[in-house]
CSV table of C-alpha atoms in Angstrom, one decimal:
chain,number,residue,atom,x,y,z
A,127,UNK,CA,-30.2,28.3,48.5
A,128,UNK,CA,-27.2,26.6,46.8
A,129,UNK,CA,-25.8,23.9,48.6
A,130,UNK,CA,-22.3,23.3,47.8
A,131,UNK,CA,-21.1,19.8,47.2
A,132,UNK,CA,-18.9,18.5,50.5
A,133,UNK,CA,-15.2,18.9,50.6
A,134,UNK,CA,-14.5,15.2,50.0
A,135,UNK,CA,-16.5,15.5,46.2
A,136,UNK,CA,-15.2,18.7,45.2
A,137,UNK,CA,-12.0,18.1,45.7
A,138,UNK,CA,-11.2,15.7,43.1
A,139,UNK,CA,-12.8,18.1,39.9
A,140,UNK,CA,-10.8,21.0,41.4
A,141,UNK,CA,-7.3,19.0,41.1
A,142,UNK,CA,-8.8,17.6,37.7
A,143,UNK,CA,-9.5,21.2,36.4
A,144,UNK,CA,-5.7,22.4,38.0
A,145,UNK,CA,-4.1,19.7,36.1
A,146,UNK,CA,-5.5,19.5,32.9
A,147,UNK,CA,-4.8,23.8,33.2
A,148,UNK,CA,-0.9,23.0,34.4
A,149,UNK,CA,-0.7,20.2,31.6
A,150,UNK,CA,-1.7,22.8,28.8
A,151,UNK,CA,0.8,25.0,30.5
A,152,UNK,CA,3.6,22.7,29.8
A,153,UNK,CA,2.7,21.7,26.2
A,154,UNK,CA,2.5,26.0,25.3
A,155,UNK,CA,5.7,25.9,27.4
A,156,UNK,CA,7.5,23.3,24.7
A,157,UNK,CA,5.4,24.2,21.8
A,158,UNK,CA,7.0,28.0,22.5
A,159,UNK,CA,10.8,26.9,22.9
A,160,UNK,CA,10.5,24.8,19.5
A,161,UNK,CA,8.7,28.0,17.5
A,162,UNK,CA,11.4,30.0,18.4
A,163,UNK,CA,14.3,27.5,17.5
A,164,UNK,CA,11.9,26.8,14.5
A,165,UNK,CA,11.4,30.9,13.5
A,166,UNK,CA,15.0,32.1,14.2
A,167,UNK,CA,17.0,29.1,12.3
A,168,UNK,CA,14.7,28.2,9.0
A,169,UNK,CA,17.3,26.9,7.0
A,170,UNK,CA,18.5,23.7,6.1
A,171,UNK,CA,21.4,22.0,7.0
A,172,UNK,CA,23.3,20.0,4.5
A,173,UNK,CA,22.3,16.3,6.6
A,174,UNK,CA,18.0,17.3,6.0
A,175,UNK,CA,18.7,18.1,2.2
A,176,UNK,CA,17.2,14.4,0.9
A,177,UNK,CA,13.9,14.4,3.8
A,178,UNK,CA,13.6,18.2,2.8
A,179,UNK,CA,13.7,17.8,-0.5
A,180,UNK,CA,11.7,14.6,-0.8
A,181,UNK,CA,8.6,16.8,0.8
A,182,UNK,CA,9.0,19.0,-1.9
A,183,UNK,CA,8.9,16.4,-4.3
A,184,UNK,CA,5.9,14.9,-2.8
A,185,UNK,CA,3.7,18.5,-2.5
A,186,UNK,CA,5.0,19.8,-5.4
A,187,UNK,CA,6.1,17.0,-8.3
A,188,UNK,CA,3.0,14.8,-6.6
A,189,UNK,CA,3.1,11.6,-8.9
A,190,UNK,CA,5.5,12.7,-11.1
A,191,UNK,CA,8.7,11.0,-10.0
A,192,UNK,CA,11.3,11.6,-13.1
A,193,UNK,CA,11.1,15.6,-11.6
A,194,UNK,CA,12.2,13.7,-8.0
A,195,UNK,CA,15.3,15.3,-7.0
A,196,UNK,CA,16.6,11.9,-5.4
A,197,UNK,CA,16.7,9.7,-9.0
A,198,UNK,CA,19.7,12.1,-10.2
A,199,UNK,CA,21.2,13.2,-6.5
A,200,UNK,CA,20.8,10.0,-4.5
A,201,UNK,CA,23.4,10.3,-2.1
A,202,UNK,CA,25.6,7.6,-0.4
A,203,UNK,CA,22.9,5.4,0.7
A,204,UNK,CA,19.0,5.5,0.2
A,205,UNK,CA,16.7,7.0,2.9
A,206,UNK,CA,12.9,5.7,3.3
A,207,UNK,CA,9.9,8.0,2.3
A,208,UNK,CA,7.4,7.0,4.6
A,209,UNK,CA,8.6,10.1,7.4
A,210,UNK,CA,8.1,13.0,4.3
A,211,UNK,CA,5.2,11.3,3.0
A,212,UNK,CA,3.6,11.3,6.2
A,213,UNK,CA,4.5,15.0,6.7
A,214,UNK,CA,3.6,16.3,3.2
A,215,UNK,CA,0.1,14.5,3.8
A,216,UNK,CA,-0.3,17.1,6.6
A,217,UNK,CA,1.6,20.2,4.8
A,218,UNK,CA,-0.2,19.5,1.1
A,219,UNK,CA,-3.5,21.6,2.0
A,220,UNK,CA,-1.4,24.4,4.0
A,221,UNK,CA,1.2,24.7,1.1
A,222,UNK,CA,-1.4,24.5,-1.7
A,223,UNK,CA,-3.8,27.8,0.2
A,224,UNK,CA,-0.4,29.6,0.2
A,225,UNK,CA,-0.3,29.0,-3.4
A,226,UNK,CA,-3.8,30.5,-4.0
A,227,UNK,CA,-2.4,33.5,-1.9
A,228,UNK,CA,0.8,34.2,-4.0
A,229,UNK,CA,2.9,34.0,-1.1
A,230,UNK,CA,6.5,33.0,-1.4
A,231,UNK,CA,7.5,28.9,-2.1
A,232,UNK,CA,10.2,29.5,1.1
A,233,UNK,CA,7.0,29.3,3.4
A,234,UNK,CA,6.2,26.3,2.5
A,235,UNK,CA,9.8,24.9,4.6
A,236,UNK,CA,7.7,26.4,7.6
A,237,UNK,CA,5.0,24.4,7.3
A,238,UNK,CA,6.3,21.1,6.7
A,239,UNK,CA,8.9,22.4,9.8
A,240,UNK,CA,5.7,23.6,11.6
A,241,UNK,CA,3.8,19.8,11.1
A,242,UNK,CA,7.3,18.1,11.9
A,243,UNK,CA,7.3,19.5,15.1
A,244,UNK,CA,3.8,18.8,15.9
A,245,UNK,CA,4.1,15.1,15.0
A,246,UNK,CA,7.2,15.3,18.1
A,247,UNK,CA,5.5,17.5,20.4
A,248,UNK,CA,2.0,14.6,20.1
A,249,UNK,CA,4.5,11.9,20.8
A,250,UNK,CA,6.4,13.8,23.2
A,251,UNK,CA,2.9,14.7,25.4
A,252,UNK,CA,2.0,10.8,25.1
A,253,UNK,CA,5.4,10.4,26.9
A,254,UNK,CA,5.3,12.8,29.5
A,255,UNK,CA,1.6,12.1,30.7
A,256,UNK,CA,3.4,8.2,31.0
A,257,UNK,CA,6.4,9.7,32.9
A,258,UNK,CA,4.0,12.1,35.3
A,259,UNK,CA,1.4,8.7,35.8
A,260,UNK,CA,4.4,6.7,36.8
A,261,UNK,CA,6.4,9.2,38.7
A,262,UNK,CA,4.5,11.4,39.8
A,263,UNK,CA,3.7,15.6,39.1
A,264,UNK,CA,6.8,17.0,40.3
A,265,UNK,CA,9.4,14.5,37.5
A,266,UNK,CA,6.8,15.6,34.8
A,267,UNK,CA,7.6,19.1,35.5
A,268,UNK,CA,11.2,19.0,35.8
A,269,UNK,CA,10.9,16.9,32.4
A,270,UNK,CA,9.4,19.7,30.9
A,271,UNK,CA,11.5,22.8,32.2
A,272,UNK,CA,14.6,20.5,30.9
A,273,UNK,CA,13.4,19.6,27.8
A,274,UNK,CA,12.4,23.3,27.1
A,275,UNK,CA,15.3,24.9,28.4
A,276,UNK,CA,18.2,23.1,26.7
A,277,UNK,CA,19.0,23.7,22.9
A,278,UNK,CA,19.7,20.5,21.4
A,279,UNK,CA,16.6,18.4,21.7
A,280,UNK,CA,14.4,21.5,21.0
A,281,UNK,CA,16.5,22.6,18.1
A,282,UNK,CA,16.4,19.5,16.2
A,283,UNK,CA,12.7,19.0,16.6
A,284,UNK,CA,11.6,20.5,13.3
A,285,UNK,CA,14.7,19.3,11.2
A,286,UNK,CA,13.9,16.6,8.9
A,287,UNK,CA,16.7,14.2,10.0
A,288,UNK,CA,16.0,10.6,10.3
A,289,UNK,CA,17.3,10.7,13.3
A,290,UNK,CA,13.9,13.0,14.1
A,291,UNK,CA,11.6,10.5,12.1
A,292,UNK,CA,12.7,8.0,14.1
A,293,UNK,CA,12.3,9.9,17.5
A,294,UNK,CA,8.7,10.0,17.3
A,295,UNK,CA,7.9,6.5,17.4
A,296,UNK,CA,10.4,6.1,19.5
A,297,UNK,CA,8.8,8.5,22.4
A,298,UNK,CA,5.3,6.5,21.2
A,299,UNK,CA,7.7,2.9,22.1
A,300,UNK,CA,8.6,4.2,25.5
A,301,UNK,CA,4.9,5.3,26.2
A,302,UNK,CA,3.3,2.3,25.8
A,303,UNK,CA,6.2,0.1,27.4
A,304,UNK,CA,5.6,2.6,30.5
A,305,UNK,CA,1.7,1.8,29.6
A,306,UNK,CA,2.4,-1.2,29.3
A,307,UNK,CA,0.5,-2.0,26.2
A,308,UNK,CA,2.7,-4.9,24.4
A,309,UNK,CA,1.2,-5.0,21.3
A,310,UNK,CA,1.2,-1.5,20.4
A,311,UNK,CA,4.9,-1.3,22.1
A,312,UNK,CA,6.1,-3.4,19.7
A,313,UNK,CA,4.5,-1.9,16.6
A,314,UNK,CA,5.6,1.4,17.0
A,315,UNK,CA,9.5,-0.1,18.2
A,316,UNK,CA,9.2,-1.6,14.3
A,317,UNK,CA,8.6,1.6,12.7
A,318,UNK,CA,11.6,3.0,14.4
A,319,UNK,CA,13.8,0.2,13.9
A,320,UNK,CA,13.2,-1.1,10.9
A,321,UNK,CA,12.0,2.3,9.2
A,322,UNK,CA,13.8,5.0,10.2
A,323,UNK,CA,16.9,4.1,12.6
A,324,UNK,CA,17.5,0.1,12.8
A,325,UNK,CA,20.7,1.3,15.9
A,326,UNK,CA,17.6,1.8,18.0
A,327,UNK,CA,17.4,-1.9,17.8
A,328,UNK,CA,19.8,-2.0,21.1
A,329,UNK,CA,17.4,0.9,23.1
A,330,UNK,CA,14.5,-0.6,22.6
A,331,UNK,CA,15.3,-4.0,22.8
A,332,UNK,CA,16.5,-3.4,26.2
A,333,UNK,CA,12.7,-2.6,27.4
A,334,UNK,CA,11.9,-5.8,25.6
A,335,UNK,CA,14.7,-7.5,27.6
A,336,UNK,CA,13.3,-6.1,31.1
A,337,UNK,CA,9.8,-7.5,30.1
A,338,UNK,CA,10.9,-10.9,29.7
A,339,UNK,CA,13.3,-10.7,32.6
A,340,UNK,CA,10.4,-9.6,34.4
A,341,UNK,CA,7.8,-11.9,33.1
A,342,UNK,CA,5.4,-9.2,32.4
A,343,UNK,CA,5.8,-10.4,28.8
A,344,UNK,CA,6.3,-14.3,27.4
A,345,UNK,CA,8.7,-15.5,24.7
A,346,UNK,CA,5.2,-16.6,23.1
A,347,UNK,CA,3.5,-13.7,23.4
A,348,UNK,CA,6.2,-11.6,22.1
A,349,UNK,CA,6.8,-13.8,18.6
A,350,UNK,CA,3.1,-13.5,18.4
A,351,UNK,CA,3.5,-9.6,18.5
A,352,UNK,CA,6.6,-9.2,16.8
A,353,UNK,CA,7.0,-11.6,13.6
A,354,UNK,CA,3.3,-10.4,11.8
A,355,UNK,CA,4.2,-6.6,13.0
A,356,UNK,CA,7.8,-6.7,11.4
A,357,UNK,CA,6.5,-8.4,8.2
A,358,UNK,CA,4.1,-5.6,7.9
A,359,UNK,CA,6.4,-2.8,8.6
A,360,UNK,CA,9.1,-4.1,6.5
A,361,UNK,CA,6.8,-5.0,3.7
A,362,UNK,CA,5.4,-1.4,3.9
A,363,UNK,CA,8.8,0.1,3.9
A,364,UNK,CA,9.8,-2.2,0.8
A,365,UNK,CA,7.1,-1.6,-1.2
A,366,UNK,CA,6.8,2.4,-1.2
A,367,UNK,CA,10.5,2.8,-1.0
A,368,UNK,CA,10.9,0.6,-4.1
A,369,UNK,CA,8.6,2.5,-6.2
A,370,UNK,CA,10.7,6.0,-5.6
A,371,UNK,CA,13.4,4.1,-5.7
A,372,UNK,CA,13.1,2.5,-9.0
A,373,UNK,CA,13.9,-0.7,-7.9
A,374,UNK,CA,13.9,-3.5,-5.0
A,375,UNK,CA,15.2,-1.4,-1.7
A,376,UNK,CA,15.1,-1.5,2.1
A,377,UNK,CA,16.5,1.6,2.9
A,378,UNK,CA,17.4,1.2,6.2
A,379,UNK,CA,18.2,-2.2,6.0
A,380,UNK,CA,20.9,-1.0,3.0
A,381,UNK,CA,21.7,1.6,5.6
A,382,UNK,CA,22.9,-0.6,8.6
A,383,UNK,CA,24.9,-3.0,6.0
A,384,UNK,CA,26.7,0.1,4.7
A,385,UNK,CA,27.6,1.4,8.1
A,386,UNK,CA,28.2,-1.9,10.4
A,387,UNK,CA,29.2,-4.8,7.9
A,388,UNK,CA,30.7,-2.6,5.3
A,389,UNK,CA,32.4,-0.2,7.3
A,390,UNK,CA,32.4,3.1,5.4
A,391,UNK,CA,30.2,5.4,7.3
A,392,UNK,CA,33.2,7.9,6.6
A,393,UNK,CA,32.1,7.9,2.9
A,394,UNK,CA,29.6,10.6,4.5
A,395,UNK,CA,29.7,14.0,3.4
A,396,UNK,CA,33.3,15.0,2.5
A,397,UNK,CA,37.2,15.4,3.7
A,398,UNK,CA,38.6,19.0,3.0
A,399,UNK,CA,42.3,19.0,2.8
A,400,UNK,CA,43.6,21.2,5.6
């Protein structure tokens, strides 16, 4: 005979095995709304042409950077590679099999779309499980039937805009403030800031403002995060960014003095005469 284990011990594996069920249900749930956005609207738009095309540089130009479409178009202010090199690390073995198939070059845009939008839904399930610890089931499913049911967040998930690089380590930020892990809260704040979007500066630094306030985080232990991690990041940036960009850059850093000190973020894209 088969004893069954008491109510009080098999309780806990049942609502283990019902959540980690519900929580795959959610990420098929986001996963499906961004396929479809992704599937039915493939094509670029005019603000993804230099991440777009930098991707194809990378997977198919590789280490030969006079071919690199960015050295004769380079637009009104430079943009890092980091976001597309990470990407076309991912896409490089998908695109080259399709290439030993024969199968049309356009495909290749739904992969690197495809790996985009994985690298968002990762940091976006990082997020939630932080949202559902700290709030409980029921917020973590209203997250996810908003998130998956309204067009603009879903949409933009596999377009290469900065504003998308910079989303992702942004929803890893807000993870491990909710986690609170310091450390790695401030590391991936410096990717977003000082990589991909440096206005995020003022969204991020108000989390950094509460810990202080709050004394869950020291001045001291804070500069001991921040100074080493922002040297890195920016001395990553600068050194990878230089070498596409033929010469000493900080993207975004040229980026924010263009569009706050200088004024002429209106110099974007063009005026036609009505």
């Amino acid at each position: 005979m088969i004893r069954r284990p008491p109510r009080s011990t098999l309780f806990p594996y049942t609502t283990l095995f019902r959540s980690r069920h519900l929580t795959m249900y959610e990420d098929i749930a986001l996963g499906f709304a961004a396929a479809v956005h992704l599937f039915l609207c493939p094509f670029t738009k005019v603000e993804e042409s230099f991440n777009m095309q930098a991707m194809h540089d990378l997977i198919y130009h590789r280490s030969n950077l006079s071919q690199y479409d960015h050295l004769e178009f380079p637009g009104v202010v430079p943009r890092s590679f980091l976001g597309p090199i990470a990407v076309s690390f991912v896409s490089s073995p998908f695109v080259a099999l399709l290439g030993v198939l024969r199968v049309n070059k356009f495909v290749s845009q739904y992969v690197v779309r495809i790996v985009l939008t994985s690298f968002v839904l990762i940091a976006l399930r990082k997020f939630r499980l932080s949202v559902e610890r700290s709030f409980g089931r029921g917020v973590s499913l209203w997250f996810v039937a908003i998130a998956s049911s309204q067009f603009h967040f879903i949409y933009y998930m596999s377009r290469p805009l900065p504003n998308i690089f910079g989303l992702i380590p942004s929803l890893v930020a807000s993870h491990y403030w909710m986690e609170q892990k310091h450390l790695r809260f401030v590391a991936a704040s410096g990717v977003a800031v000082i990589v991909f979007r440096s206005e995020l500066l003022v969204f991020l630094g108000l989390m950094v403002l509460i810990e202080l306030q709050s004394r869950r985080l020291s001045i001291t232990a804070l500069m001991k995060y921040s100074l080493p991690v922002a040297g890195a990041i920016l001395g990553l940036t600068v050194l990878v960014d230089s070498l596409f960009w033929r010469r000493i850059v900080w993207p975004e850093g040229e980026v924010f003095w263009f569009n706050v000190f200088l004024n002429k973020s209106s110099e974007w894209g063009v005026s036609f005469l009505l």
